[in-house]
Tab-separated table of C-alpha atoms in Angstrom:
chain	number	residue	atom	x	y	z
I	1	MET	CA	-127.333	-112.962	-15.337
I	2	VAL	CA	-124.132	-110.791	-15.754
I	3	PHE	CA	-123.273	-108.853	-18.716
I	4	GLU	CA	-120.065	-106.900	-19.830
I	5	SER	CA	-121.606	-104.182	-21.541
I	6	THR	CA	-125.245	-102.703	-22.437
I	7	THR	CA	-124.787	-103.875	-26.124
I	8	GLN	CA	-124.110	-107.457	-25.058
I	9	ARG	CA	-126.997	-107.305	-22.638
I	10	LEU	CA	-129.416	-106.167	-25.409
I	11	GLN	CA	-128.062	-108.975	-27.708
I	12	GLU	CA	-128.336	-111.667	-25.133
I	13	LEU	CA	-131.799	-110.679	-24.467
I	14	GLY	CA	-132.883	-110.290	-27.838
I	15	ILE	CA	-134.130	-106.737	-27.542
I	16	ASP	CA	-134.727	-104.655	-30.556
I	17	PHE	CA	-135.845	-101.261	-29.365
I	18	MET	CA	-136.839	-99.952	-32.813
I	19	ALA	CA	-138.798	-102.809	-33.754
I	20	ALA	CA	-140.720	-102.560	-30.715
I	21	LEU	CA	-141.259	-98.821	-30.957
I	22	GLU	CA	-142.619	-99.330	-34.559
I	23	ARG	CA	-145.066	-102.147	-33.244
I	24	VAL	CA	-146.284	-100.219	-30.280
I	25	ARG	CA	-146.895	-97.015	-32.177
I	26	LYS	CA	-149.603	-98.677	-34.004
I	27	VAL	CA	-151.874	-98.894	-30.828
I	28	ALA	CA	-150.240	-96.572	-28.262
I	29	THR	CA	-150.318	-92.722	-27.898
I	30	LYS	CA	-147.025	-90.992	-27.871
I	31	THR	CA	-147.658	-89.359	-24.574
I	32	PRO	CA	-146.470	-85.888	-23.883
I	33	ILE	CA	-143.646	-84.809	-21.606
I	34	THR	CA	-144.537	-81.643	-19.769
I	35	TYR	CA	-142.788	-79.161	-17.677
I	36	ASN	CA	-144.298	-78.757	-14.304
I	37	ARG	CA	-143.715	-75.079	-13.012
I	38	ASN	CA	-144.902	-75.700	-9.463
I	39	LEU	CA	-142.769	-78.690	-8.801
I	40	SER	CA	-139.819	-77.121	-10.431
I	41	LYS	CA	-140.164	-73.980	-8.419
I	42	LYS	CA	-140.591	-76.144	-5.181
I	43	TYR	CA	-137.507	-78.132	-5.708
I	44	GLN	CA	-135.255	-75.601	-7.609
I	45	CYS	CA	-134.921	-77.750	-10.591
I	46	GLU	CA	-136.551	-78.373	-13.909
I	47	ILE	CA	-139.028	-81.206	-13.511
I	48	PHE	CA	-140.796	-82.802	-16.454
I	49	LEU	CA	-143.641	-85.296	-16.156
I	50	LYS	CA	-143.946	-88.193	-18.648
I	51	ARG	CA	-147.713	-88.393	-18.738
I	52	GLU	CA	-148.534	-92.087	-19.268
I	53	ASP	CA	-151.794	-91.214	-17.384
I	54	LEU	CA	-152.960	-89.859	-20.837
I	55	GLN	CA	-152.271	-93.114	-22.681
I	56	ILE	CA	-155.267	-94.600	-24.478
I	57	VAL	CA	-155.820	-97.082	-21.686
I	58	ARG	CA	-154.810	-94.557	-19.061
I	59	SER	CA	-151.451	-96.407	-18.389
I	60	TYR	CA	-148.308	-97.558	-19.999
I	61	LYS	CA	-149.202	-101.251	-19.778
I	62	LEU	CA	-150.696	-101.349	-23.323
I	63	ARG	CA	-147.197	-101.151	-24.676
I	64	GLY	CA	-145.912	-104.415	-23.320
I	65	ALA	CA	-149.203	-106.400	-23.738
I	66	TYR	CA	-149.595	-105.521	-27.371
I	67	ASN	CA	-145.680	-105.855	-28.271
I	68	MET	CA	-145.734	-109.469	-26.904
I	69	LEU	CA	-149.073	-110.369	-28.402
I	70	SER	CA	-148.140	-109.129	-31.766
I	71	THR	CA	-144.724	-110.975	-31.918
I	72	LEU	CA	-146.508	-114.186	-31.131
I	73	PRO	CA	-146.881	-116.993	-33.948
I	74	PRO	CA	-150.538	-117.337	-34.759
I	75	GLU	CA	-150.523	-121.219	-33.567
I	76	LEU	CA	-149.968	-120.124	-29.944
I	77	LEU	CA	-153.193	-117.900	-30.109
I	78	ILE	CA	-155.517	-120.387	-31.705
I	79	ASN	CA	-157.209	-120.997	-28.309
I	80	GLY	CA	-156.748	-117.510	-26.981
I	81	ALA	CA	-154.500	-115.890	-24.226
I	82	VAL	CA	-154.668	-115.493	-20.514
I	83	THR	CA	-153.530	-112.792	-18.122
I	84	ALA	CA	-153.368	-111.894	-14.512
I	85	SER	CA	-153.382	-108.325	-13.513
I	86	ALA	CA	-154.288	-105.795	-10.681
I	87	GLY	CA	-155.884	-103.726	-13.368
I	88	ASN	CA	-153.685	-101.744	-15.651
I	89	HIS	CA	-152.023	-104.679	-17.638
I	90	ALA	CA	-155.536	-106.136	-17.837
I	91	GLN	CA	-156.687	-103.028	-19.908
I	92	GLY	CA	-153.757	-103.101	-22.031
I	93	PHE	CA	-154.153	-106.780	-22.682
I	94	ALA	CA	-157.879	-106.427	-23.255
I	95	TYR	CA	-157.465	-103.662	-25.607
I	96	SER	CA	-154.863	-105.698	-27.643
I	97	CYS	CA	-156.998	-108.714	-27.689
I	98	ASN	CA	-159.998	-106.680	-29.175
I	99	LYS	CA	-157.684	-104.824	-31.527
I	100	MET	CA	-156.103	-108.390	-32.858
I	101	LYS	CA	-159.362	-110.360	-32.596
I	102	ILE	CA	-157.957	-112.795	-29.939
I	103	LYS	CA	-159.944	-114.484	-27.268
I	104	GLY	CA	-158.728	-113.205	-23.842
I	105	VAL	CA	-159.399	-114.207	-20.285
I	106	VAL	CA	-158.316	-111.777	-17.544
I	107	PHE	CA	-157.818	-112.761	-13.889
I	108	MET	CA	-157.926	-109.802	-11.427
I	109	PRO	CA	-157.957	-109.824	-7.661
I	110	VAL	CA	-161.275	-109.618	-5.943
I	111	ILE	CA	-160.408	-106.225	-4.407
I	112	THR	CA	-159.710	-104.611	-7.885
I	113	SER	CA	-161.603	-101.370	-8.120
I	114	LYS	CA	-164.805	-101.368	-10.070
I	115	GLN	CA	-163.550	-98.548	-12.321
I	116	LYS	CA	-160.565	-100.974	-13.392
I	117	ILE	CA	-162.927	-104.055	-14.066
I	118	LYS	CA	-165.387	-101.629	-15.955
I	119	GLN	CA	-162.564	-100.206	-18.200
I	120	THR	CA	-161.112	-103.721	-18.978
I	121	ARG	CA	-164.714	-104.825	-20.087
I	122	MET	CA	-164.868	-101.570	-22.207
I	123	PHE	CA	-161.540	-102.132	-23.919
I	124	GLY	CA	-162.170	-105.899	-24.459
I	125	GLU	CA	-165.663	-105.670	-25.431
I	126	ASP	CA	-166.744	-109.227	-26.632
I	127	ALA	CA	-163.092	-110.518	-26.937
I	128	VAL	CA	-162.383	-110.762	-23.133
I	129	GLU	CA	-163.810	-112.607	-20.106
I	130	ILE	CA	-162.939	-111.438	-16.690
I	131	GLN	CA	-162.461	-113.737	-13.539
I	132	LEU	CA	-162.092	-112.310	-9.917
I	133	VAL	CA	-159.734	-114.495	-7.912
I	134	GLY	CA	-157.801	-113.950	-4.649
I	135	ASP	CA	-156.857	-110.888	-2.614
I	136	THR	CA	-153.527	-109.890	-4.169
I	137	PHE	CA	-152.045	-110.173	-7.739
I	138	ASP	CA	-149.915	-113.086	-6.711
I	139	ASP	CA	-153.031	-115.077	-5.636
I	140	CYS	CA	-154.851	-114.356	-9.044
I	141	ALA	CA	-151.629	-115.126	-11.179
I	142	ILE	CA	-151.678	-118.773	-9.683
I	143	ALA	CA	-155.074	-119.226	-10.720
I	144	ALA	CA	-154.471	-117.737	-14.175
I	145	ARG	CA	-151.509	-120.053	-14.963
I	146	ALA	CA	-153.447	-122.949	-13.858
I	147	TYR	CA	-156.209	-122.065	-16.179
I	148	THR	CA	-153.932	-121.374	-18.969
I	149	GLN	CA	-152.550	-124.884	-18.926
I	150	GLN	CA	-155.994	-126.445	-18.417
I	151	HIS	CA	-157.404	-124.600	-21.521
I	152	LYS	CA	-154.261	-124.887	-23.673
I	153	MET	CA	-154.136	-121.086	-23.930
I	154	THR	CA	-151.027	-118.757	-23.892
I	155	PHE	CA	-150.093	-116.785	-20.902
I	156	ILE	CA	-149.219	-113.202	-21.103
I	157	PRO	CA	-147.477	-112.063	-18.036
I	158	PRO	CA	-147.613	-108.306	-16.770
I	159	PHE	CA	-143.966	-108.052	-16.337
I	160	GLU	CA	-141.822	-111.295	-16.473
I	161	ASN	CA	-141.335	-111.664	-20.296
I	162	ILE	CA	-138.612	-110.004	-22.499
I	163	ARG	CA	-141.238	-108.846	-25.025
I	164	ILE	CA	-143.286	-107.326	-22.276
I	165	ILE	CA	-140.194	-105.507	-21.172
I	166	GLU	CA	-139.170	-104.519	-24.631
I	167	GLY	CA	-142.680	-102.905	-25.135
I	168	GLN	CA	-142.380	-100.877	-21.868
I	169	ALA	CA	-139.043	-99.690	-22.869
I	170	THR	CA	-140.652	-97.588	-25.406
I	171	VAL	CA	-141.607	-95.308	-22.642
I	172	GLY	CA	-137.909	-94.406	-22.145
I	173	LEU	CA	-137.385	-94.178	-25.903
I	174	GLU	CA	-139.909	-91.557	-26.267
I	175	ILE	CA	-138.296	-89.539	-23.406
I	176	ILE	CA	-134.716	-89.635	-24.935
I	177	GLU	CA	-136.251	-88.810	-28.396
I	178	GLU	CA	-137.308	-85.428	-26.925
I	179	MET	CA	-134.844	-84.926	-24.247
I	180	ASN	CA	-131.186	-86.080	-24.518
I	181	ASP	CA	-129.944	-84.343	-21.279
I	182	VAL	CA	-132.069	-85.965	-18.537
I	183	GLU	CA	-130.008	-85.993	-15.337
I	184	VAL	CA	-132.412	-87.760	-13.150
I	185	LEU	CA	-135.080	-90.197	-14.007
I	186	ILE	CA	-137.447	-91.253	-11.346
I	187	LEU	CA	-139.983	-94.058	-12.100
I	188	PRO	CA	-142.371	-96.463	-10.130
I	189	VAL	CA	-141.475	-100.095	-9.643
I	190	GLY	CA	-144.013	-102.986	-9.129
I	191	GLY	CA	-142.974	-106.231	-10.893
I	192	GLY	CA	-140.102	-104.427	-12.622
I	193	GLY	CA	-141.367	-104.522	-16.191
I	194	LEU	CA	-141.252	-100.806	-16.781
I	195	ALA	CA	-138.180	-100.165	-14.777
I	196	SER	CA	-136.403	-103.038	-16.602
I	197	GLY	CA	-137.364	-101.742	-20.199
I	198	VAL	CA	-136.802	-97.975	-19.504
I	199	GLY	CA	-133.704	-98.734	-17.604
I	200	LEU	CA	-132.230	-100.532	-20.362
I	201	ALA	CA	-133.170	-97.878	-22.945
I	202	PHE	CA	-131.513	-95.187	-20.743
I	203	LYS	CA	-128.250	-97.174	-19.963
I	204	THR	CA	-128.084	-97.705	-23.997
I	205	PHE	CA	-128.765	-94.113	-24.932
I	206	SER	CA	-128.349	-91.947	-21.954
I	207	PRO	CA	-125.981	-93.844	-19.586
I	208	ALA	CA	-125.035	-90.657	-17.426
I	209	THR	CA	-128.693	-90.350	-16.416
I	210	HIS	CA	-129.158	-91.480	-12.699
I	211	ILE	CA	-132.295	-93.867	-12.479
I	212	ILE	CA	-134.308	-93.958	-9.250
I	213	GLY	CA	-136.986	-96.604	-8.657
I	214	VAL	CA	-139.746	-95.994	-6.172
I	215	GLU	CA	-141.730	-98.555	-4.404
I	216	PRO	CA	-144.605	-98.300	-1.830
I	217	GLU	CA	-143.430	-98.909	1.581
I	218	GLY	CA	-145.962	-101.686	2.014
I	219	ALA	CA	-144.795	-103.897	-0.816
I	220	PRO	CA	-140.892	-103.497	-1.109
I	221	SER	CA	-140.304	-106.230	-3.312
I	222	MET	CA	-137.490	-104.868	-5.424
I	223	LYS	CA	-135.901	-103.261	-2.630
I	224	GLU	CA	-135.900	-106.499	-0.607
I	225	ALA	CA	-134.501	-108.319	-3.752
I	226	PHE	CA	-131.589	-105.686	-4.055
I	227	LYS	CA	-130.843	-106.537	-0.422
I	228	ALA	CA	-130.661	-110.256	-0.624
I	229	GLY	CA	-129.009	-110.422	-4.222
I	230	HIS	CA	-132.126	-112.227	-5.673
I	231	PRO	CA	-135.935	-112.225	-5.785
I	232	VAL	CA	-137.522	-112.912	-2.362
I	233	LEU	CA	-141.104	-113.705	-1.597
I	234	LEU	CA	-142.631	-111.212	0.836
I	235	PRO	CA	-144.872	-112.803	3.542
I	236	LYS	CA	-147.441	-110.239	3.191
I	237	ILE	CA	-147.967	-106.850	1.466
I	238	ASP	CA	-150.179	-103.732	1.662
I	239	PRO	CA	-152.157	-104.127	-1.738
I	240	PHE	CA	-153.285	-100.306	-1.516
I	241	VAL	CA	-150.906	-99.298	-4.312
I	242	ASP	CA	-152.372	-101.908	-6.492
I	243	GLY	CA	-150.569	-101.136	-9.566
I	244	ALA	CA	-147.211	-101.641	-7.943
I	245	ALA	CA	-147.900	-104.180	-5.065
I	246	VAL	CA	-146.526	-107.629	-5.586
I	247	LYS	CA	-144.994	-110.205	-3.291
I	248	ARG	CA	-142.197	-111.175	-5.558
I	249	VAL	CA	-140.471	-109.460	-8.561
I	250	GLY	CA	-139.507	-111.508	-11.542
I	251	ASP	CA	-136.158	-113.380	-11.890
I	252	LEU	CA	-135.808	-111.743	-15.316
I	253	THR	CA	-136.893	-108.213	-14.132
I	254	TYR	CA	-134.685	-108.418	-11.069
I	255	SER	CA	-131.683	-109.383	-13.125
I	256	ILE	CA	-132.032	-106.517	-15.392
I	257	CYS	CA	-133.109	-103.926	-12.810
I	258	SER	CA	-130.097	-104.788	-10.618
I	259	SER	CA	-127.731	-103.559	-13.382
I	260	VAL	CA	-129.840	-100.524	-14.690
I	261	ILE	CA	-131.427	-98.949	-11.635
I	262	ASP	CA	-129.060	-96.930	-9.475
I	263	GLU	CA	-131.270	-96.997	-6.242
I	264	ILE	CA	-134.542	-97.936	-4.820
I	265	GLU	CA	-136.531	-95.655	-2.650
I	266	LEU	CA	-139.607	-96.586	-0.468
I	267	VAL	CA	-142.459	-94.142	-0.102
I	268	PRO	CA	-145.174	-94.521	2.804
I	269	GLU	CA	-148.708	-95.192	1.472
I	270	GLY	CA	-149.945	-91.987	3.267
I	271	LYS	CA	-147.348	-89.751	1.386
I	272	ILE	CA	-148.584	-91.356	-1.886
I	273	CYS	CA	-152.118	-90.438	-0.956
I	274	SER	CA	-151.100	-86.817	-0.100
I	275	THR	CA	-149.512	-86.441	-3.519
I	276	ILE	CA	-152.554	-87.879	-5.379
I	277	LEU	CA	-154.608	-85.069	-3.519
I	278	LYS	CA	-152.084	-82.330	-4.238
I	279	LEU	CA	-151.819	-83.200	-7.871
I	280	TYR	CA	-155.712	-83.091	-8.192
I	281	ASN	CA	-155.933	-79.905	-6.224
I	282	GLU	CA	-153.031	-78.133	-7.754
I	283	GLU	CA	-152.435	-79.432	-11.018
I	284	ALA	CA	-155.656	-80.884	-12.098
I	285	ILE	CA	-153.954	-84.066	-12.742
I	286	VAL	CA	-155.801	-87.532	-11.820
I	287	VAL	CA	-153.432	-90.273	-10.996
I	288	GLU	CA	-153.817	-93.708	-9.380
I	289	PRO	CA	-151.582	-94.712	-6.298
I	290	ALA	CA	-148.787	-96.207	-8.437
I	291	GLY	CA	-148.995	-93.251	-10.735
I	292	ALA	CA	-148.111	-90.868	-8.009
I	293	LEU	CA	-144.970	-92.886	-6.674
I	294	SER	CA	-142.269	-90.972	-8.758
I	295	ILE	CA	-143.502	-87.558	-7.738
I	296	ALA	CA	-144.086	-88.779	-3.871
I	297	ALA	CA	-140.403	-89.457	-3.816
I	298	LEU	CA	-139.317	-85.988	-4.825
I	299	ASP	CA	-139.172	-84.532	-1.110
I	300	HIS	CA	-136.612	-87.417	-0.118
I	301	TYR	CA	-134.336	-86.270	-3.276
I	302	ALA	CA	-134.784	-82.421	-2.798
I	303	ASP	CA	-131.206	-81.704	-2.144
I	304	PHE	CA	-129.952	-84.297	-4.769
I	305	ILE	CA	-132.129	-82.902	-7.717
I	306	LYS	CA	-131.464	-79.244	-7.012
I	307	GLY	CA	-130.408	-77.518	-10.224
I	308	LYS	CA	-130.824	-80.765	-12.305
I	309	LYS	CA	-133.131	-81.852	-15.185
I	310	VAL	CA	-135.493	-84.442	-13.715
I	311	VAL	CA	-138.164	-86.722	-15.449
I	312	CYS	CA	-140.766	-88.398	-13.268
I	313	ILE	CA	-142.826	-91.064	-15.006
I	314	VAL	CA	-146.599	-90.731	-14.264
I	315	SER	CA	-147.481	-94.315	-14.920
I	316	GLY	CA	-151.278	-94.406	-14.832
I	317	SER	CA	-154.651	-92.783	-13.797
I	318	ASN	CA	-156.895	-95.651	-13.326
I	319	ASN	CA	-158.196	-94.353	-9.917
I	320	ASP	CA	-161.700	-95.261	-8.732
I	321	ILE	CA	-163.561	-92.180	-7.377
I	322	ASP	CA	-165.012	-94.538	-4.630
I	323	ARG	CA	-161.303	-94.813	-3.194
I	324	MET	CA	-161.164	-91.093	-2.547
I	325	PRO	CA	-162.464	-91.271	0.935
I	326	GLU	CA	-159.779	-93.902	2.008
I	327	ILE	CA	-157.024	-91.820	0.014
I	328	LYS	CA	-158.197	-88.746	2.030
I	329	GLU	CA	-158.054	-90.769	5.248
I	330	ARG	CA	-154.523	-92.104	4.696
I	331	SER	CA	-153.382	-88.732	3.833
I	332	LEU	CA	-154.808	-86.990	6.937
I	333	GLN	CA	-153.249	-89.652	9.012
I	334	PHE	CA	-149.742	-89.335	7.264
I	335	GLU	CA	-149.733	-85.543	7.643
I	336	GLY	CA	-150.805	-85.888	11.446
I	337	LEU	CA	-154.087	-84.295	11.029
I	338	LYS	CA	-156.271	-87.393	11.961
I	339	HIS	CA	-156.248	-89.261	15.243
I	340	TYR	CA	-158.445	-91.961	16.752
I	341	PHE	CA	-158.928	-92.723	20.367
I	342	LEU	CA	-160.777	-94.868	22.778
I	343	ILE	CA	-162.036	-92.778	25.356
I	344	ASN	CA	-163.997	-93.740	28.592
I	345	PHE	CA	-166.090	-90.769	29.418
I	346	ALA	CA	-167.505	-90.244	32.934
I	347	GLN	CA	-171.057	-91.812	33.245
I	348	ARG	CA	-172.798	-88.487	34.118
I	349	PRO	CA	-174.605	-85.597	32.259
I	350	GLY	CA	-172.245	-83.053	30.697
I	351	ALA	CA	-169.069	-85.306	30.178
I	352	LEU	CA	-168.981	-84.999	26.380
I	353	LYS	CA	-169.539	-81.175	26.642
I	354	GLU	CA	-166.617	-80.981	28.987
I	355	PHE	CA	-164.505	-82.818	26.705
I	356	VAL	CA	-165.366	-80.460	23.783
I	357	ASN	CA	-164.931	-77.218	25.676
I	358	ASN	CA	-161.751	-78.135	27.853
I	359	VAL	CA	-159.905	-80.509	25.590
I	360	LEU	CA	-160.399	-79.524	21.991
I	361	GLY	CA	-158.551	-76.775	20.441
I	362	PRO	CA	-160.561	-73.903	18.542
I	363	HIS	CA	-160.175	-75.594	15.166
I	364	ASP	CA	-160.207	-79.295	16.344
I	365	ASP	CA	-163.161	-81.219	14.709
I	366	ILE	CA	-164.778	-84.448	15.949
I	367	THR	CA	-165.344	-86.413	12.809
I	368	ARG	CA	-166.419	-89.635	14.205
I	369	PHE	CA	-168.016	-90.565	17.617
I	370	GLU	CA	-169.516	-93.963	18.416
I	371	TYR	CA	-169.847	-96.065	21.615
I	372	THR	CA	-168.564	-99.570	21.584
I	373	GLN	CA	-170.865	-102.173	23.122
I	374	LYS	CA	-169.590	-103.590	26.447
I	375	THR	CA	-172.598	-105.827	27.243
I	376	ASN	CA	-176.021	-106.027	26.273
I	377	LYS	CA	-177.123	-103.417	28.650
I	378	THR	CA	-174.128	-100.954	28.887
I	379	SER	CA	-171.843	-99.210	26.522
I	380	GLY	CA	-168.015	-99.304	26.550
I	381	PRO	CA	-165.514	-96.734	25.709
I	382	ALA	CA	-166.283	-94.357	22.704
I	383	ILE	CA	-164.289	-94.243	19.567
I	384	VAL	CA	-163.475	-90.706	18.762
I	385	GLY	CA	-161.991	-89.500	15.403
I	386	ILE	CA	-160.379	-86.000	15.628
I	387	GLU	CA	-159.269	-83.960	12.772
I	388	LEU	CA	-156.560	-81.195	13.389
I	389	HIS	CA	-156.118	-78.132	11.745
I	390	GLN	CA	-152.388	-78.229	12.079
I	391	SER	CA	-150.102	-81.348	12.966
I	392	LYS	CA	-148.521	-79.253	15.578
I	393	ASP	CA	-151.933	-79.065	17.496
I	394	TYR	CA	-151.535	-82.900	18.423
I	395	GLN	CA	-149.294	-82.110	21.404
I	396	ASN	CA	-151.724	-79.526	22.758
I	397	LEU	CA	-154.467	-82.131	22.303
I	398	ILE	CA	-152.550	-84.841	24.249
I	399	GLU	CA	-151.597	-82.580	27.045
I	400	ASN	CA	-155.411	-81.163	27.390
I	401	MET	CA	-156.488	-84.817	27.823
I	402	HIS	CA	-153.963	-85.550	30.435
I	403	PHE	CA	-154.454	-82.330	32.355
I	404	ASN	CA	-158.219	-82.962	32.231
I	405	GLN	CA	-157.721	-86.463	33.382
I	406	VAL	CA	-159.243	-88.249	30.488
I	407	ASP	CA	-159.162	-91.990	30.192
I	408	PHE	CA	-157.863	-92.415	26.728
I	409	LYS	CA	-156.013	-94.870	24.549
I	410	GLU	CA	-154.650	-93.846	21.032
I	411	ILE	CA	-155.862	-96.182	18.407
I	412	ASN	CA	-153.410	-94.998	15.713
I	413	LYS	CA	-150.438	-96.258	17.540
I	414	ASP	CA	-151.885	-99.875	17.859
I	415	ASP	CA	-152.039	-101.669	14.424
I	416	THR	CA	-154.122	-104.438	15.667
I	417	LEU	CA	-156.735	-102.107	17.443
I	418	TYR	CA	-156.756	-99.848	14.341
I	419	GLY	CA	-157.430	-102.569	11.837
I	420	TYR	CA	-160.264	-103.975	14.172
I	421	LEU	CA	-161.874	-100.664	15.070
I	422	ILE	CA	-161.223	-98.274	12.203
């Protein structure tokens, strides 16, 4: 879809920003835009955070879900509505169904965090039923659409609908209401609903703003679509950043994003985890992986944003405390502080003590040690996890192992081995 101007684009799509803002404000909080002193000092610019993590359902998704449901004719909602979601859209949908007294059915991946499932039930109360299907959003979306047809209900997609996009656009409208001189806008990209809506809002009212979309490295759906010139189906994705991990972006969201997003950046999952921990420890801000995407990308744009006014959209805070050990683990590995080895220790007394005394540095710590079973009677090599004080200590550790003739294999450098053993 190609448009000659932003005005024509809005007319063709049937978007009415002000009407959407009026509808959405009946249920959604106008979230604050806060100046972040620490980030601004670090990057020598002015950085503001649009705090959608403080939304009533702890993410921006309520905006699109309610906007679409509230514009549907009553006859389409007689039998109720169905959606598929990795968690945040589910909560916005559930809250909206409860508010509008609509029967709702939510399909979520089996791996969805307990916290997001619990929150969806809480917001939906008796109005919503939850079904857990598949390992990814795309898997449960297929099941949800089949269920919708079977029960003659109405499907409320998480991103591929103009009313959803129009609702998410209100995040951008609120930023523009308060700040008319934003030079750089950084936002997360999953299916593309937020990026489409906010991108359209900025290109309409603040066309000079440079817009950067950020995806997790393990789910580069929009990045690959930009490369190919059309949406593509990724054969596999890393579902860790569940709020932004889709195998295929929408046709509609791609067509809009390709004309309003200036560039797409990928951020490693480990970097996202490090950002989550820093935000918690240094700013007392709790974010989910997708919510950390925009801030995690700042290092890459340090030179570009220097001296500029920058807004990062913090999209959500639905993070389960049970995920924190994995988040810390991924962060440590990304920072080069956590390493795993298969080590064949000599079968004699004192071998482990020699390893500790001669190989490990003064601040190195063994965080995991277990023998693998070789046969029913003998043990195989040991799995040894070592946490370093500084990443530069790694080279000294490897040199010490070679010098002391330790028989070892680095598990971190073998994805198959790592997936099987760790």
